[in-house]
Coordinates of C-alpha atoms in Angstrom, one line a residue:
X2 CA 0.0 0.0 0.0
X3 CA 2.9 2.4 0.6
X4 CA 4.1 1.7 -2.9
X5 CA 0.7 2.5 -4.3
X6 CA 0.4 5.6 -2.1
X7 CA 3.7 7.0 -3.6
X8 CA 2.1 6.8 -7.0
X9 CA -1.1 8.5 -5.9
X10 CA 0.7 11.8 -5.1
X11 CA 1.7 12.3 -8.8
X12 CA -1.4 11.1 -10.5
X13 CA -3.8 13.5 -12.3
X14 CA -7.6 13.6 -11.7
X15 CA -8.1 12.5 -15.3
X16 CA -9.5 9.4 -16.9
X17 CA -7.1 6.6 -17.8
X18 CA -6.0 3.0 -17.3
X19 CA -3.7 1.6 -14.6
X20 CA -1.8 -1.6 -14.4
X21 CA -0.7 -3.3 -11.1
X22 CA 2.5 -5.2 -11.6
X23 CA 4.1 -7.9 -9.4
X24 CA 7.7 -8.5 -8.4
X25 CA 8.5 -10.6 -11.5
X26 CA 7.0 -8.1 -13.9
X27 CA 3.7 -10.0 -14.2
X28 CA 0.7 -7.7 -14.9
X29 CA -1.7 -8.6 -12.0
X30 CA -4.6 -6.4 -12.9
X31 CA -5.7 -3.8 -15.4
X32 CA -8.4 -1.3 -14.5
X33 CA -9.9 1.9 -15.9
X34 CA -10.8 5.1 -14.0
X35 CA -12.7 8.3 -14.4
X36 CA -10.1 9.9 -12.1
X37 CA -6.9 8.0 -11.8
X38 CA -5.9 9.6 -8.6
X39 CA -9.2 8.9 -6.8
X40 CA -9.4 5.3 -8.1
X41 CA -5.9 4.3 -7.2
X42 CA -6.1 6.0 -3.8
X43 CA -9.0 3.5 -3.0
X44 CA -6.4 0.7 -2.9
X45 CA -4.6 2.4 0.0
X46 CA -7.7 1.9 2.3
X47 CA -7.6 -1.7 3.5
X48 CA -10.9 -1.6 5.4
X49 CA -12.8 -1.0 2.2
X50 CA -11.1 -3.7 0.1
X51 CA -12.4 -7.2 -0.6
X52 CA -10.2 -10.2 0.2
X53 CA -9.4 -10.7 -3.5
X54 CA -8.3 -7.1 -3.8
X55 CA -6.2 -7.2 -0.6
X56 CA -4.4 -10.3 -2.1
X57 CA -3.8 -8.4 -5.3
X58 CA -2.5 -5.3 -3.5
X59 CA -0.1 -7.5 -1.4
X60 CA 1.5 -8.8 -4.6
X61 CA 1.8 -5.3 -6.2
X62 CA 5.4 -3.9 -6.5
X63 CA 4.9 -1.3 -9.2
X64 CA 2.2 0.4 -11.3
X65 CA 2.0 1.9 -14.8
X66 CA -0.5 4.4 -16.1
X67 CA -2.0 5.7 -19.4
X68 CA -4.0 9.0 -19.4
X69 CA -6.9 9.1 -21.9
X70 CA -9.1 11.9 -23.2
X71 CA -12.3 10.2 -21.9
X72 CA -13.6 7.4 -19.8
X73 CA -15.0 5.7 -22.8
X74 CA -11.5 5.6 -24.4
X75 CA -10.2 4.3 -21.1
X76 CA -12.7 1.4 -21.2
X77 CA -11.6 0.5 -24.7
X78 CA -7.9 0.6 -23.7
X79 CA -8.7 -1.5 -20.6
X80 CA -10.2 -4.3 -22.6
X81 CA -7.3 -4.2 -25.1
X82 CA -4.7 -4.5 -22.3
X83 CA -6.7 -7.3 -20.6
X84 CA -6.6 -9.4 -23.7
X85 CA -3.0 -8.6 -24.2
X86 CA -1.6 -9.3 -20.7
X87 CA -4.4 -11.7 -19.4
X88 CA -4.0 -10.6 -15.7
X89 CA -5.0 -13.2 -13.2
X90 CA -7.1 -10.8 -11.1
X91 CA -9.3 -9.7 -14.0
X92 CA -12.3 -11.5 -15.5
X93 CA -10.8 -13.3 -18.6
X94 CA -12.5 -14.4 -21.8
X95 CA -10.6 -17.6 -22.4
X96 CA -12.1 -18.7 -25.8
X97 CA -11.9 -15.8 -28.3
X98 CA -11.8 -17.4 -31.7
X99 CA -12.9 -15.4 -34.7
X100 CA -16.4 -16.1 -36.0
X101 CA -17.1 -17.4 -39.5
X102 CA -19.2 -15.5 -42.1
X103 CA -20.9 -16.3 -45.4
X104 CA -19.5 -14.2 -48.2
X105 CA -20.8 -13.4 -51.7
X106 CA -17.7 -12.7 -53.6
X107 CA -18.1 -9.7 -55.9
X108 CA -14.5 -9.5 -57.1
X109 CA -15.1 -12.0 -59.9
X110 CA -17.4 -12.0 -62.9
X111 CA -19.4 -14.9 -61.6
X112 CA -20.0 -14.3 -57.8
X113 CA -19.1 -17.1 -55.5
X114 CA -20.9 -18.3 -52.3
X115 CA -18.4 -19.3 -49.7
X116 CA -17.4 -19.4 -46.0
X117 CA -15.1 -16.7 -44.7
X118 CA -12.9 -15.9 -41.7
X119 CA -10.5 -13.1 -41.2
X120 CA -10.1 -9.7 -42.9
X121 CA -12.9 -8.5 -45.1
X122 CA -12.3 -7.5 -48.7
X123 CA -13.8 -4.3 -50.0
X124 CA -16.7 -4.9 -52.4
X125 CA -17.6 -8.4 -51.2
X126 CA -20.9 -8.9 -49.2
X127 CA -20.6 -10.6 -45.8
X128 CA -23.4 -12.1 -43.7
X129 CA -23.0 -13.2 -40.1
X130 CA -21.4 -13.7 -37.7
X131 CA -22.3 -17.4 -37.3
X132 CA -21.7 -18.9 -33.9
X133 CA -19.6 -21.8 -35.1
X134 CA -18.2 -23.5 -38.2
X135 CA -21.0 -26.1 -37.8
X136 CA -23.7 -23.5 -38.0
X137 CA -22.2 -21.8 -41.1
X138 CA -21.5 -25.1 -42.8
X139 CA -25.1 -26.3 -42.3
X140 CA -26.4 -23.0 -43.6
X141 CA -24.1 -22.9 -46.6
X142 CA -25.0 -26.5 -47.5
X143 CA -28.7 -25.6 -47.5
X144 CA -28.1 -22.4 -49.4
X145 CA -26.2 -24.3 -52.1
X146 CA -29.3 -26.5 -52.5
X147 CA -31.6 -23.5 -52.7
X148 CA -29.4 -21.2 -54.8
X149 CA -27.2 -23.1 -57.2
X150 CA -24.2 -20.7 -57.3
X151 CA -20.7 -21.8 -57.8
X152 CA -18.7 -22.8 -54.7
X153 CA -15.4 -23.7 -56.4
X154 CA -12.2 -21.7 -56.2
X155 CA -11.1 -19.4 -59.0
X156 CA -8.4 -21.9 -60.0
X157 CA -10.8 -24.8 -60.4
X158 CA -13.4 -22.5 -62.1
X159 CA -11.0 -21.2 -64.8
X160 CA -9.8 -24.7 -65.8
X161 CA -13.2 -26.5 -66.2
X162 CA -14.0 -27.8 -69.6
X163 CA -17.2 -29.6 -68.7
X164 CA -19.7 -29.4 -65.7
X165 CA -18.6 -31.0 -62.5
X166 CA -20.6 -33.2 -60.1
X167 CA -22.2 -30.2 -58.4
X168 CA -24.0 -29.5 -61.7
X169 CA -25.2 -33.1 -62.0
X170 CA -26.8 -33.0 -58.5
X171 CA -28.3 -29.6 -59.3
X172 CA -26.3 -27.6 -56.7
X173 CA -24.5 -25.5 -59.4
X174 CA -25.6 -23.9 -62.7
X175 CA -22.2 -24.5 -64.3
X176 CA -21.3 -20.9 -65.2
X177 CA -17.8 -22.2 -65.8
X178 CA -18.9 -23.7 -69.1
X179 CA -21.7 -21.2 -69.8
X180 CA -24.7 -23.4 -69.0
X181 CA -26.4 -20.3 -67.6
X182 CA -26.3 -16.8 -68.9
X183 CA -25.1 -13.8 -66.8
X184 CA -28.5 -12.1 -66.1
X185 CA -30.1 -15.3 -64.9
X186 CA -27.0 -16.1 -62.7
X187 CA -27.1 -12.5 -61.3
X188 CA -30.8 -13.0 -60.5
X189 CA -29.9 -16.0 -58.3
X190 CA -27.2 -13.9 -56.6
X191 CA -29.8 -11.3 -55.8
X192 CA -32.1 -13.9 -54.3
X193 CA -29.3 -15.1 -52.0
X194 CA -28.6 -11.6 -50.9
X195 CA -32.2 -10.9 -50.2
X196 CA -32.7 -14.1 -48.2
X197 CA -29.6 -13.5 -46.1
X198 CA -30.5 -9.9 -45.7
X199 CA -33.8 -10.7 -44.0
X200 CA -36.3 -10.8 -47.0
X201 CA -36.6 -14.6 -46.7
X202 CA -40.4 -14.5 -46.8
X203 CA -40.5 -12.5 -50.0
X204 CA -37.9 -14.8 -51.6
X205 CA -39.9 -17.9 -50.6
X206 CA -43.2 -16.4 -51.9
X207 CA -41.5 -15.5 -55.3
X208 CA -40.2 -19.1 -55.6
X209 CA -43.6 -20.5 -54.8
X210 CA -45.2 -18.4 -57.4
X211 CA -42.7 -19.5 -60.0
X212 CA -43.2 -23.1 -59.0
X213 CA -47.0 -22.8 -59.5
X214 CA -46.5 -21.1 -62.8
X215 CA -44.1 -23.8 -64.0
X216 CA -46.5 -26.6 -62.9
X217 CA -49.4 -24.8 -64.7
X218 CA -47.4 -24.6 -67.9
X219 CA -46.6 -28.4 -67.5
X220 CA -42.9 -27.7 -66.9
X221 CA -42.9 -30.3 -64.1
X222 CA -39.1 -30.8 -64.0
X223 CA -38.5 -27.0 -63.4
X224 CA -41.3 -27.0 -60.8
X225 CA -39.6 -29.9 -59.0
X226 CA -36.3 -28.0 -58.9
X227 CA -38.1 -24.9 -57.4
X228 CA -39.9 -27.1 -54.9
X229 CA -36.5 -28.5 -53.7
X230 CA -35.2 -25.0 -53.4
X231 CA -38.1 -24.0 -51.2
X232 CA -37.6 -27.0 -49.0
X233 CA -33.9 -26.1 -48.5
X234 CA -34.9 -22.7 -47.4
X235 CA -37.4 -24.1 -44.9
X236 CA -34.6 -26.4 -43.6
X237 CA -32.5 -23.4 -42.7
X238 CA -35.2 -21.7 -40.8
X239 CA -36.2 -24.9 -38.9
X240 CA -32.9 -24.8 -36.9
X241 CA -33.7 -21.5 -35.3
X242 CA -34.7 -22.0 -31.6
X243 CA -34.6 -18.3 -30.9
X244 CA -35.7 -15.7 -33.5
X245 CA -37.0 -12.1 -33.3
X246 CA -38.3 -11.1 -36.7
X247 CA -38.9 -7.6 -35.4
X248 CA -35.1 -7.1 -34.8
X249 CA -32.8 -6.5 -37.7
X250 CA -29.5 -6.9 -35.8
X251 CA -28.8 -7.9 -32.2
X252 CA -26.6 -10.0 -29.9
X253 CA -28.1 -11.7 -26.8
X254 CA -26.0 -12.3 -23.7
X255 CA -27.5 -14.5 -21.0
X256 CA -25.6 -15.4 -17.8
X257 CA -26.2 -18.1 -15.2
X258 CA -24.1 -18.7 -12.1
X259 CA -23.7 -21.9 -10.0
X260 CA -21.0 -23.3 -7.7
X261 CA -18.8 -20.2 -8.2
X262 CA -18.8 -20.5 -12.0
X263 CA -20.7 -18.3 -14.6
X264 CA -21.8 -19.5 -18.0
X265 CA -22.6 -16.9 -20.6
X266 CA -24.6 -17.9 -23.7
X267 CA -24.2 -15.6 -26.7
X268 CA -26.8 -15.7 -29.5
X269 CA -26.4 -13.9 -32.8
X270 CA -29.5 -12.5 -34.5
X271 CA -29.2 -11.0 -37.9
X272 CA -32.0 -9.9 -40.2
X273 CA -34.4 -11.5 -37.7
X274 CA -32.7 -14.9 -38.0
X275 CA -30.8 -16.8 -35.4
X276 CA -27.2 -17.5 -36.6
X277 CA -26.4 -19.8 -33.8
X278 CA -25.1 -19.6 -30.2
X279 CA -22.0 -20.4 -28.2
X280 CA -21.4 -21.0 -24.5
X281 CA -18.5 -19.3 -22.7
X282 CA -17.1 -19.9 -19.2
X283 CA -14.9 -16.9 -18.4
X284 CA -12.2 -17.1 -15.7
X285 CA -13.1 -15.0 -12.7
X286 CA -13.0 -14.7 -8.9
X287 CA -15.6 -16.8 -7.2
X288 CA -17.0 -13.9 -5.3
X289 CA -18.0 -11.9 -8.4
X290 CA -21.7 -11.8 -9.3
X291 CA -23.1 -12.4 -12.8
X292 CA -23.6 -8.7 -13.6
X293 CA -19.9 -7.9 -12.9
X294 CA -18.7 -10.9 -14.9
X295 CA -21.1 -10.0 -17.8
X296 CA -19.9 -6.4 -17.8
X297 CA -16.3 -7.4 -18.1
X298 CA -17.1 -10.2 -20.6
X299 CA -19.0 -7.9 -23.0
X300 CA -16.2 -5.4 -23.1
X301 CA -13.6 -8.0 -24.0
X302 CA -15.9 -9.8 -26.4
X303 CA -16.2 -6.7 -28.6
X304 CA -12.5 -5.6 -28.3
X305 CA -11.7 -7.0 -31.7
X306 CA -15.1 -7.0 -33.5
X307 CA -17.8 -4.3 -34.0
X308 CA -20.9 -4.5 -31.8
X309 CA -24.3 -4.6 -33.4
X310 CA -26.8 -1.8 -32.9
X311 CA -28.7 -3.7 -30.1
X312 CA -27.3 -5.8 -27.3
X313 CA -29.8 -7.7 -25.1
X314 CA -28.5 -8.8 -21.6
X315 CA -30.1 -11.0 -18.9
X316 CA -28.7 -8.7 -16.2
X317 CA -28.2 -5.0 -16.0
X318 CA -24.6 -4.3 -16.8
X319 CA -22.5 -1.9 -14.7
X320 CA -22.0 1.6 -16.1
X321 CA -24.3 0.9 -19.1
X322 CA -24.1 4.3 -20.6
X323 CA -20.3 4.3 -20.5
X324 CA -20.3 0.8 -22.1
X325 CA -22.6 2.0 -24.9
X326 CA -20.4 5.0 -25.6
X327 CA -17.3 3.0 -25.8
X328 CA -18.8 0.3 -28.1
X329 CA -20.2 3.1 -30.3
X330 CA -16.8 4.6 -30.7
X331 CA -15.3 1.2 -31.8
X332 CA -18.2 0.2 -34.0
X333 CA -18.8 3.6 -35.7
X334 CA -22.6 3.6 -35.0
X335 CA -25.0 3.9 -32.0
X336 CA -25.1 0.9 -29.7
X337 CA -27.9 0.3 -27.2
X338 CA -27.7 -2.2 -24.3
X339 CA -31.1 -3.3 -23.1
X340 CA -32.4 -5.6 -20.4
X341 CA -36.1 -6.2 -21.4
X342 CA -38.6 -6.9 -18.7
X343 CA -41.5 -8.1 -20.9
X344 CA -42.5 -9.0 -24.5
X345 CA -40.9 -11.3 -27.1
X346 CA -37.4 -10.0 -26.3
X347 CA -37.8 -11.0 -22.7
X348 CA -39.0 -14.4 -23.8
X349 CA -35.9 -14.8 -26.1
X350 CA -33.7 -13.9 -23.1
X351 CA -35.4 -16.4 -20.8
X352 CA -34.7 -19.1 -23.4
X353 CA -31.1 -18.0 -23.7
X354 CA -30.8 -18.1 -19.9
X355 CA -32.2 -21.7 -19.9
X356 CA -29.5 -22.6 -22.4
X357 CA -26.8 -21.1 -20.1
X358 CA -28.2 -23.0 -17.1
X359 CA -28.2 -26.3 -19.0
X360 CA -24.7 -25.7 -20.4
X361 CA -23.3 -24.9 -17.0
X362 CA -24.9 -28.0 -15.5
X363 CA -23.3 -30.2 -18.1
X364 CA -19.9 -28.6 -17.5
X365 CA -20.2 -29.0 -13.8
X366 CA -21.2 -32.7 -14.2
X367 CA -18.3 -33.2 -16.6
X368 CA -15.9 -31.4 -14.3
X369 CA -17.0 -33.6 -11.4
X370 CA -16.4 -36.7 -13.5
X371 CA -13.0 -35.3 -14.6
X372 CA -12.1 -34.6 -11.0
X373 CA -12.9 -38.2 -10.0
X374 CA -10.8 -39.5 -12.8
X375 CA -7.9 -37.3 -11.8
X376 CA -8.3 -38.6 -8.2
X377 CA -8.0 -42.1 -9.7
X378 CA -4.8 -41.1 -11.6
X379 CA -3.3 -39.9 -8.3
X380 CA -4.2 -43.2 -6.7
X381 CA -2.8 -45.3 -9.5
X382 CA 0.6 -43.4 -9.6
X383 CA 0.8 -42.7 -5.9
X384 CA 0.7 -38.9 -6.3
X385 CA 0.3 -36.6 -3.3
X386 CA -2.9 -35.0 -4.8
X387 CA -5.0 -35.1 -7.9
X388 CA -3.1 -33.4 -10.7
X389 CA -4.3 -30.0 -11.8
X390 CA -2.3 -30.0 -14.9
X391 CA -1.3 -33.2 -16.9
X392 CA 1.1 -32.8 -19.8
X393 CA 1.3 -35.6 -22.5
X394 CA 4.1 -35.8 -25.0
X395 CA 4.4 -37.6 -28.3
X396 CA 6.5 -37.5 -31.5
X397 CA 5.5 -37.9 -35.2
X398 CA 7.6 -38.4 -38.4
X399 CA 7.8 -40.5 -41.5
X400 CA 11.2 -42.1 -41.9
X401 CA 12.7 -39.0 -40.3
X402 CA 11.0 -36.5 -42.5
X403 CA 9.1 -33.5 -41.1
X404 CA 9.8 -34.5 -37.5
X405 CA 7.4 -33.0 -34.9
X406 CA 7.2 -33.2 -31.1
X407 CA 3.8 -32.4 -29.5
X408 CA 2.5 -31.6 -26.1
X409 CA -1.1 -31.6 -25.0
X410 CA -2.5 -30.5 -21.7
X411 CA -5.4 -31.6 -19.6
X412 CA -6.8 -30.6 -16.2
X413 CA -10.0 -30.7 -14.1
X414 CA -12.0 -28.9 -16.9
X415 CA -10.8 -31.3 -19.7
X416 CA -8.3 -30.6 -22.5
X417 CA -6.7 -27.1 -22.3
X418 CA -6.2 -26.6 -26.0
X419 CA -4.8 -23.1 -25.9
X420 CA -1.8 -24.6 -24.0
X421 CA -1.0 -27.2 -26.6
X422 CA 2.5 -26.8 -28.1
X423 CA 4.3 -28.2 -31.1
X424 CA 8.1 -28.5 -31.5
X425 CA 9.9 -28.6 -34.8
X426 CA 12.8 -30.9 -34.2
X427 CA 16.1 -29.0 -34.8
X428 CA 18.8 -31.2 -33.4
X429 CA 21.0 -32.6 -36.1
X430 CA 20.6 -36.4 -36.4
X431 CA 17.6 -36.4 -34.1
X432 CA 15.0 -36.8 -36.8
X433 CA 13.7 -40.4 -36.8
X434 CA 15.3 -41.1 -33.4
X435 CA 12.4 -41.2 -30.9
X436 CA 14.7 -41.0 -27.9
X437 CA 16.7 -38.0 -29.3
X438 CA 13.4 -36.3 -30.3
X439 CA 11.9 -36.8 -26.9
X440 CA 15.1 -35.4 -25.3
X441 CA 15.0 -32.2 -27.4
X442 CA 11.3 -31.6 -26.8
X443 CA 11.5 -32.0 -23.0
X444 CA 14.8 -30.0 -22.8
X445 CA 13.2 -27.1 -24.7
X446 CA 9.9 -27.2 -22.8
X447 CA 11.3 -27.3 -19.3
X448 CA 14.5 -25.4 -20.0
X449 CA 12.4 -22.4 -21.2
X450 CA 10.0 -22.8 -18.3
X451 CA 12.8 -22.6 -15.8
X452 CA 14.3 -19.5 -17.6
X453 CA 10.9 -17.7 -17.5
X454 CA 9.9 -18.8 -14.0
X455 CA 12.8 -20.1 -11.9
X456 CA 10.8 -19.9 -8.7
X457 CA 8.2 -22.3 -10.2
X458 CA 5.3 -20.4 -8.6
X459 CA 3.1 -20.0 -11.7
X460 CA 0.4 -22.4 -12.8
X461 CA 1.9 -23.6 -16.0
X462 CA 4.1 -26.3 -14.3
X463 CA 2.7 -29.9 -14.7
X464 CA 1.7 -32.1 -11.8
X465 CA 2.2 -35.1 -14.0
X466 CA 4.1 -35.8 -17.2
X467 CA 2.9 -38.7 -19.4
X468 CA 5.2 -40.0 -22.1
X469 CA 3.9 -42.0 -25.1
X470 CA 6.4 -44.8 -24.9
X471 CA 8.0 -47.5 -22.8
X472 CA 11.1 -47.8 -20.6
X473 CA 13.4 -46.2 -23.1
X474 CA 11.4 -43.0 -23.5
X475 CA 10.8 -42.9 -19.8
X476 CA 14.5 -43.1 -19.0
X477 CA 15.2 -40.2 -21.4
X478 CA 12.5 -38.1 -19.8
X479 CA 13.9 -38.9 -16.3
X480 CA 17.4 -37.9 -17.4
X481 CA 16.3 -34.6 -18.8
X482 CA 14.3 -33.6 -15.7
X483 CA 17.2 -34.7 -13.4
X484 CA 19.7 -32.6 -15.4
X485 CA 17.4 -29.6 -15.0
X486 CA 16.9 -30.2 -11.3
X487 CA 13.2 -31.1 -11.7
X488 CA 13.3 -34.6 -10.2
X489 CA 10.1 -33.8 -8.2
X490 CA 7.9 -33.8 -11.3
X491 CA 6.2 -37.2 -11.5
X492 CA 6.7 -38.9 -14.9
X493 CA 5.0 -42.0 -16.4
X494 CA 5.5 -43.9 -19.6
X495 CA 2.4 -45.4 -21.3
X496 CA 3.0 -48.1 -23.9
X497 CA 0.6 -50.4 -25.7
X498 CA 0.7 -54.0 -24.7
X499 CA 1.7 -57.1 -26.8
X500 CA 1.0 -56.7 -30.5
X501 CA 0.2 -53.0 -29.7
X502 CA -3.1 -54.0 -28.4
X503 CA -5.0 -51.0 -27.0
X504 CA -6.6 -52.0 -23.7
X505 CA -3.6 -53.9 -22.5
X506 CA -1.4 -50.8 -21.9
X507 CA 1.6 -51.1 -19.7
X508 CA 2.7 -48.2 -17.4
X509 CA 6.3 -47.4 -16.5
X510 CA 7.0 -45.5 -13.4
X511 CA 10.5 -44.8 -12.0
X512 CA 11.3 -47.1 -9.1
X513 CA 8.4 -49.5 -9.8
X514 CA 7.9 -52.6 -12.0
X515 CA 5.8 -52.1 -15.1
X516 CA 2.1 -52.8 -14.5
X517 CA -1.3 -52.8 -16.2
X518 CA -4.7 -51.7 -15.1
X519 CA -7.9 -53.8 -15.3
X520 CA -9.3 -53.6 -18.9
X521 CA -12.6 -52.0 -17.7
X522 CA -11.0 -49.5 -15.3
X523 CA -12.3 -45.9 -16.0
X524 CA -8.8 -44.5 -15.2
X525 CA -7.4 -46.7 -18.0
X526 CA -9.9 -45.3 -20.5
X527 CA -9.1 -41.8 -19.3
X528 CA -5.3 -42.3 -19.7
X529 CA -5.9 -43.8 -23.2
X530 CA -7.9 -40.7 -24.1
X531 CA -5.0 -38.5 -23.1
X532 CA -2.5 -40.6 -25.0
X533 CA -4.8 -40.7 -28.1
X534 CA -5.3 -36.9 -28.0
X535 CA -1.5 -36.4 -27.9
X536 CA -1.2 -38.8 -30.8
X537 CA -3.9 -37.1 -32.8
X538 CA -2.3 -33.6 -32.2
X539 CA 1.2 -34.9 -33.1
X540 CA 0.0 -36.6 -36.4
X541 CA -2.1 -33.6 -37.4
X542 CA 0.8 -31.2 -36.8
X543 CA 3.2 -33.5 -38.7
X544 CA 0.8 -33.6 -41.7
X545 CA 0.5 -29.8 -41.7
X546 CA 4.3 -29.4 -41.7
X547 CA 4.7 -32.1 -44.4
X548 CA 2.0 -30.4 -46.6
X549 CA 3.9 -27.1 -46.2
X550 CA 7.2 -28.8 -47.2
X551 CA 5.5 -30.2 -50.3
X552 CA 4.4 -26.7 -51.4
X553 CA 7.8 -25.1 -50.8
X554 CA 10.0 -24.3 -53.8
X555 CA 13.5 -23.0 -54.4
X556 CA 12.0 -19.5 -54.5
X557 CA 11.4 -19.7 -50.7
X558 CA 15.1 -19.8 -50.1
X559 CA 15.6 -16.3 -51.7
X560 CA 15.5 -13.5 -49.1
X561 CA 13.1 -10.8 -50.1
X562 CA 10.5 -13.0 -51.9
X563 CA 7.2 -13.2 -50.1
X564 CA 3.9 -14.8 -51.1
X565 CA 2.9 -12.0 -53.5
X566 CA 6.3 -11.9 -55.4
X567 CA 6.5 -15.7 -55.4
X568 CA 3.0 -15.9 -56.9
X569 CA 3.9 -13.3 -59.6
X570 CA 7.0 -15.2 -60.6
X571 CA 5.2 -18.5 -60.8
X572 CA 2.4 -17.0 -62.8
X573 CA 4.9 -15.5 -65.2
X574 CA 7.2 -18.4 -65.7
X575 CA 5.1 -21.4 -64.6
X576 CA 7.5 -23.1 -62.2
X577 CA 10.5 -22.4 -60.0
X578 CA 12.7 -24.4 -62.4
X579 CA 11.7 -22.0 -65.2
X580 CA 12.6 -19.1 -63.0
X581 CA 16.0 -20.6 -62.5
X582 CA 16.5 -20.9 -66.2
X583 CA 15.3 -17.4 -67.1
X584 CA 17.6 -14.6 -68.1
X585 CA 18.2 -11.6 -65.8
X586 CA 16.2 -9.4 -68.2
X587 CA 13.3 -11.8 -68.2
X588 CA 13.2 -11.8 -64.4
X589 CA 13.3 -7.9 -64.4
X590 CA 10.2 -7.8 -66.6
X591 CA 8.0 -9.4 -63.9
X592 CA 5.7 -6.9 -62.1
X593 CA 6.9 -6.2 -58.6
X594 CA 10.4 -7.5 -59.1
X595 CA 13.0 -4.7 -58.7
X596 CA 16.4 -4.8 -60.5
X597 CA 18.2 -5.6 -57.3
X598 CA 15.8 -8.4 -56.4
X599 CA 16.0 -9.8 -60.0
X600 CA 19.8 -9.9 -59.7
X601 CA 19.5 -11.7 -56.3
X602 CA 17.2 -14.3 -57.8
X603 CA 19.4 -14.7 -60.8
X604 CA 22.5 -15.2 -58.7
X605 CA 20.8 -17.6 -56.3
X606 CA 20.0 -20.1 -59.0
X607 CA 23.5 -19.9 -60.3
X608 CA 25.2 -20.4 -57.0
X609 CA 26.6 -16.9 -56.8
X610 CA 27.2 -15.6 -53.3

């Protein structure tokens, strides 16, 4: 508190953001303030602080400050810094993946219907966000049945000489070989835009009228095609458990708390349609109530994405007007946060809260089961307590090529996928040698951990290390940990039984004879699951690296050639070999290639240094 009091004397009474920093430089907490001096001064009054804040203050050794022009700007900066530093005393949004969209590509003569993530391109039309890849894939699949637009890439489209299978099953009109004229194709594109833009009833009515007209004119095959398109549209709408036709654009946030944990369900409503939902379980102090968690969550949720015009919440958020102002600055339009008390919006919120309640109940049940399994692991391997963090290691390669080491992590809440790590094997001669690969992986993992946290007082240290392998791999792991002074970390080798028969695994523990568990033991199934997840992650990472190796060319070895210049050279010459055979003048003629870079490319292929 004396350290904090020294800072208070020099702080201005202006809005801003403050960071509380521990002895090792760790950011403990990020907060915003209308008046930095008044807010920070509150931490020097122990009788007014909660236990959690007292603990935070006791760890604080320094502070940093940023003064802003307004409290709204301070709120935006606070959320940005929380996502950057992930302080342990803040509420943290742990799963922050980008959401997928459906895009109508307008940068081509024949617009394409596709899934999109990432940066938006000017001129294209985007619809979403969808809550998950499953939701967008399901919608896209139904849209392609209803609106037969091309879904292939430009490369495939430009090389077609006859219709593909999509045309045969009536999910494409084959514009690649001109089986449809441009005005008719554009009419279908407009139908898709109208449907995704909320005019779904008008689109369906128009299709129904065309179907009846075709049937009356005895064009039964055309009528059947239109009938199937109408059914596909109905299929999309049938998956919407929550819908508010009166609302053009809104996000719903519903929170439910139980056993010290809060679940927040987020629903996306666009053009009156429900684009799916996702459950979040933010990390937070147990004493925080749902409104406090919801307030912090919403701020972080929209830190990297624009907020819609309307946000519906199950609880009144703290400082609602300030939050609206900050979100409006980031989004570029007015944002309203509302907690309805009656009507169809309240009904939709109640349904979202029920979803949150059920999701949290499932998670708590799974967590209880997981805790029992970890207690079983502690019993089997004679650990002092159930492990909070289990790390599992595996290697993957094909005859020494593209060697990869992999680490997966599990704990009381299941697999902790944002802690997974891959290791490209770098030691000369280690590729293909499982023992040498394991030595490099463990040396790098724990050597770096010791360098970053020599006191071992942070939570990224394992309580148990599982090695996919037998006595040999276990001995390598034991030697590495001994050399690093980490003999106290329990290690276990898990190897398949005779004839690599899953279910007859043998476990290797230092100082004990190898043993097996009963075939129907739940702990055995759990350990198999951990091992199989490590194996899956290692193989998947290895395949990704191998695929990258296959697409590399000699051009990748030339410094100064990025993806765009590489593409320009290959388009001009056709292959890296042709680039190598080209004259200096030919290389200079390629767009984007300077004279100096052309000389460097020319010299590279001729061995000039």
